[in-house]
Amino acid sequence: MKLPCGRLDKSRVVTDPRDTLADVLNRELTGYAVFESQETLLLDGKGRGVITFTDGVPVLVYHTGTDRGGPPALADLAIPGPYHVSLYALDAADLESAHEAADLRVPPGMPAERLGGDPALADSTRRAAPDERLSVTDDDATAVEDEVAEQSAVEAFLDDTEKIEAIKQQARSEARERAQQWDF
């Protein structure tokens, strides 16, 4: 997915992606967010998650490390935080061509449900979404259901042996440091 450079609006570390999703919705941001997980920052993990928004409502999701979009990209992004998140503002016209990529689209409330685990935020996001985003054709609904059924976020995590091994290595390293601090 190729996006034009936006104007940096905010850059910070968050422990929960729900905070960013709620902030974007409240401010009705049009642009995109780049999520870099702790794994990417500290363990040389691969890839970032990108979510585009129109008036605060998520439209597309793409993960640069796995080159997957849509609901599967949400599964790739659904790993424990913290995250470094950068928000970029863009004009809606600058996002039009990117938003034509149907294979990267997600239903409006799905990021809040999958990343934030927040049904109330998902409902608020759906209420803010334009009607045409809520009226999904049967083909679109089937495609989304098939992708979601294919692999849940937990299954995607458990299938990624590299991520699991990186977490184990980090835990061992932290345990050694603590043991040295406590003279064990």
Short mmCIF file of C-alpha atoms in Angstrom, two decimals:
data_model
loop_
_atom_site.label_atom_id
_atom_site.label_comp_id
_atom_site.label_asym_id
_atom_site.label_seq_id
_atom_site.Cartn_x
_atom_site.Cartn_y
_atom_site.Cartn_z
CA MET A 1 0.00 0.00 0.00
CA LYS A 2 1.40 3.35 -0.98
CA LEU A 3 0.23 6.48 0.83
CA PRO A 4 1.24 10.08 0.32
CA CYS A 5 3.20 11.65 3.14
CA GLY A 6 0.88 13.25 5.61
CA ARG A 7 1.42 15.99 8.14
CA LEU A 8 2.58 14.52 11.46
CA ASP A 9 -0.22 15.22 13.90
CA LYS A 10 0.88 13.23 16.95
CA SER A 11 3.56 10.75 17.88
CA ARG A 12 3.61 8.88 21.16
CA VAL A 13 3.88 5.54 22.90
CA VAL A 14 0.63 3.88 23.97
CA THR A 15 0.08 0.68 25.87
CA ASP A 16 -3.29 0.02 24.28
CA PRO A 17 -4.24 0.70 20.64
CA ARG A 18 -7.76 1.46 21.87
CA ASP A 19 -6.51 4.85 23.11
CA THR A 20 -5.38 5.83 19.62
CA LEU A 21 -8.55 4.54 17.94
CA ALA A 22 -10.73 6.50 20.39
CA ASP A 23 -8.62 9.65 19.94
CA VAL A 24 -8.81 9.44 16.14
CA LEU A 25 -12.58 8.93 16.29
CA ASN A 26 -13.11 11.81 18.73
CA ARG A 27 -11.03 14.18 16.61
CA GLU A 28 -12.54 12.89 13.35
CA LEU A 29 -9.05 12.58 11.86
CA THR A 30 -8.67 11.94 8.16
CA GLY A 31 -5.29 10.40 7.47
CA TYR A 32 -3.49 7.38 8.81
CA ALA A 33 -1.83 5.87 11.87
CA VAL A 34 1.40 3.89 11.87
CA PHE A 35 1.67 1.34 14.69
CA GLU A 36 5.11 0.00 15.63
CA SER A 37 4.97 -2.67 18.31
CA GLN A 38 7.47 -3.09 21.12
CA GLU A 39 8.66 -6.18 19.27
CA THR A 40 9.51 -4.08 16.22
CA LEU A 41 11.21 -1.40 18.27
CA LEU A 42 13.20 -3.57 20.69
CA LEU A 43 13.57 -6.96 19.08
CA ASP A 44 14.16 -5.96 15.49
CA GLY A 45 10.77 -7.32 14.51
CA LYS A 46 9.60 -6.81 11.00
CA GLY A 47 6.83 -4.55 9.89
CA ARG A 48 4.45 -1.90 10.95
CA GLY A 49 0.71 -1.71 10.95
CA VAL A 50 -0.96 1.09 9.02
CA ILE A 51 -4.61 2.05 9.46
CA THR A 52 -6.23 4.73 7.33
CA PHE A 53 -9.14 6.83 8.55
CA THR A 54 -11.79 9.07 7.04
CA ASP A 55 -13.39 11.38 9.58
CA GLY A 56 -12.10 9.14 12.38
CA VAL A 57 -13.53 5.92 10.94
CA PRO A 58 -11.06 3.15 9.96
CA VAL A 59 -11.08 2.23 6.27
CA LEU A 60 -7.96 0.20 5.43
CA VAL A 61 -5.46 -1.88 7.38
CA TYR A 62 -2.12 -3.05 6.05
CA HIS A 63 0.86 -4.75 7.71
CA THR A 64 4.22 -4.06 6.05
CA GLY A 65 5.99 -7.07 7.54
CA THR A 66 3.55 -9.70 6.29
CA ASP A 67 2.30 -7.79 3.25
CA ARG A 68 -1.26 -8.61 4.25
CA GLY A 69 -4.21 -6.28 4.32
CA GLY A 70 -7.74 -6.15 5.70
CA PRO A 71 -8.75 -8.41 8.61
CA PRO A 72 -5.63 -10.62 8.35
CA ALA A 73 -3.47 -7.50 8.85
CA LEU A 74 -5.36 -6.80 12.07
CA ALA A 75 -4.35 -10.28 13.25
CA ASP A 76 -0.72 -9.43 12.46
CA LEU A 77 -0.98 -6.20 14.43
CA ALA A 78 -2.75 -7.75 17.44
CA ILE A 79 0.28 -8.41 19.61
CA PRO A 80 0.99 -7.12 23.10
CA GLY A 81 2.03 -3.47 23.33
CA PRO A 82 3.30 -0.98 24.00
CA TYR A 83 3.18 0.61 20.56
CA HIS A 84 4.79 3.69 19.15
CA VAL A 85 1.99 5.37 17.20
CA SER A 86 2.36 8.20 14.73
CA LEU A 87 -0.75 9.93 13.42
CA TYR A 88 -0.64 11.72 10.09
CA ALA A 89 -3.31 14.06 8.74
CA LEU A 90 -4.18 14.06 5.03
CA ASP A 91 -6.88 15.52 2.84
CA ALA A 92 -9.59 13.02 1.97
CA ALA A 93 -8.75 13.47 -1.72
CA ASP A 94 -5.21 12.21 -1.05
CA LEU A 95 -6.60 8.93 0.30
CA GLU A 96 -9.12 8.26 -2.48
CA SER A 97 -6.87 6.07 -4.64
CA ALA A 98 -5.65 4.04 -1.64
CA HIS A 99 -9.21 3.54 -0.42
CA GLU A 100 -10.11 1.85 -3.70
CA ALA A 101 -8.18 -1.26 -2.62
CA ALA A 102 -11.06 -3.51 -1.57
CA ASP A 103 -8.71 -6.26 -0.33
CA LEU A 104 -7.34 -3.91 2.36
CA ARG A 105 -10.71 -2.72 3.66
CA VAL A 106 -12.07 -3.55 7.09
CA PRO A 107 -15.54 -3.00 8.54
CA PRO A 108 -15.60 0.24 10.57
CA GLY A 109 -15.80 -1.36 14.03
CA MET A 110 -13.38 -4.23 13.46
CA PRO A 111 -10.15 -2.48 14.56
CA ALA A 112 -11.76 -1.42 17.85
CA GLU A 113 -12.95 -4.98 18.43
CA ARG A 114 -9.79 -6.80 17.34
CA LEU A 115 -7.06 -4.43 18.53
CA GLY A 116 -8.77 -2.65 21.39
CA GLY A 117 -11.17 -5.35 22.59
CA ASP A 118 -13.71 -2.57 23.05
CA PRO A 119 -17.27 -3.33 21.82
CA ALA A 120 -18.50 0.11 22.95
CA LEU A 121 -15.83 1.88 20.87
CA ALA A 122 -16.68 -0.40 17.94
CA ASP A 123 -20.35 0.62 18.23
CA SER A 124 -19.41 4.31 18.40
CA THR A 125 -17.25 3.87 15.31
CA ARG A 126 -20.09 2.19 13.42
CA ARG A 127 -22.44 5.04 14.35
CA ALA A 128 -19.91 7.55 12.99
CA ALA A 129 -19.43 5.60 9.75
CA PRO A 130 -21.27 6.72 6.63
CA ASP A 131 -24.16 4.46 5.59
CA GLU A 132 -22.36 3.20 2.49
CA ARG A 133 -19.58 1.82 4.72
CA LEU A 134 -22.13 -0.11 6.77
CA SER A 135 -23.98 -1.59 3.83
CA VAL A 136 -21.72 -4.41 2.81
CA THR A 137 -22.61 -6.48 -0.25
CA ASP A 138 -23.00 -10.23 0.14
CA ASP A 139 -19.72 -10.82 -1.73
CA ASP A 140 -17.86 -8.38 0.53
CA ALA A 141 -19.39 -9.88 3.68
CA THR A 142 -18.47 -13.40 2.58
CA ALA A 143 -14.90 -12.37 1.78
CA VAL A 144 -14.48 -10.68 5.17
CA GLU A 145 -16.01 -13.64 7.01
CA ASP A 146 -13.76 -16.08 5.13
CA GLU A 147 -10.63 -14.09 5.97
CA VAL A 148 -11.62 -13.73 9.62
CA ALA A 149 -12.55 -17.40 9.92
CA GLU A 150 -9.26 -18.34 8.26
CA GLN A 151 -7.18 -17.08 11.14
CA SER A 152 -8.07 -15.31 14.35
CA ALA A 153 -5.60 -12.95 15.99
CA VAL A 154 -4.71 -15.57 18.59
CA GLU A 155 -4.18 -18.26 15.96
CA ALA A 156 -2.01 -15.91 13.92
CA PHE A 157 0.10 -15.16 16.98
CA LEU A 158 0.46 -18.82 17.93
CA ASP A 159 1.43 -19.72 14.37
CA ASP A 160 4.22 -17.15 14.32
CA THR A 161 7.11 -19.05 15.86
CA GLU A 162 9.49 -16.13 15.30
CA LYS A 163 7.35 -13.83 17.46
CA ILE A 164 7.03 -16.43 20.18
CA GLU A 165 10.77 -17.11 20.18
CA ALA A 166 11.51 -13.35 20.29
CA ILE A 167 9.23 -12.96 23.31
CA LYS A 168 10.91 -15.91 25.03
CA GLN A 169 14.35 -14.42 24.41
CA GLN A 170 13.25 -11.06 25.74
CA ALA A 171 11.79 -12.70 28.86
CA ARG A 172 15.02 -14.64 29.46
CA SER A 173 17.08 -11.50 29.09
CA GLU A 174 14.86 -9.58 31.51
CA ALA A 175 14.98 -12.48 33.99
CA ARG A 176 18.80 -12.51 33.86
CA GLU A 177 18.92 -8.77 34.47
CA ARG A 178 16.58 -9.03 37.45
CA ALA A 179 18.55 -11.96 38.86
CA GLN A 180 21.75 -9.92 38.65
CA GLN A 181 20.06 -6.92 40.30
CA TRP A 182 18.84 -9.12 43.15
CA ASP A 183 22.20 -10.96 43.47
CA PHE A 184 20.78 -14.38 42.59
#
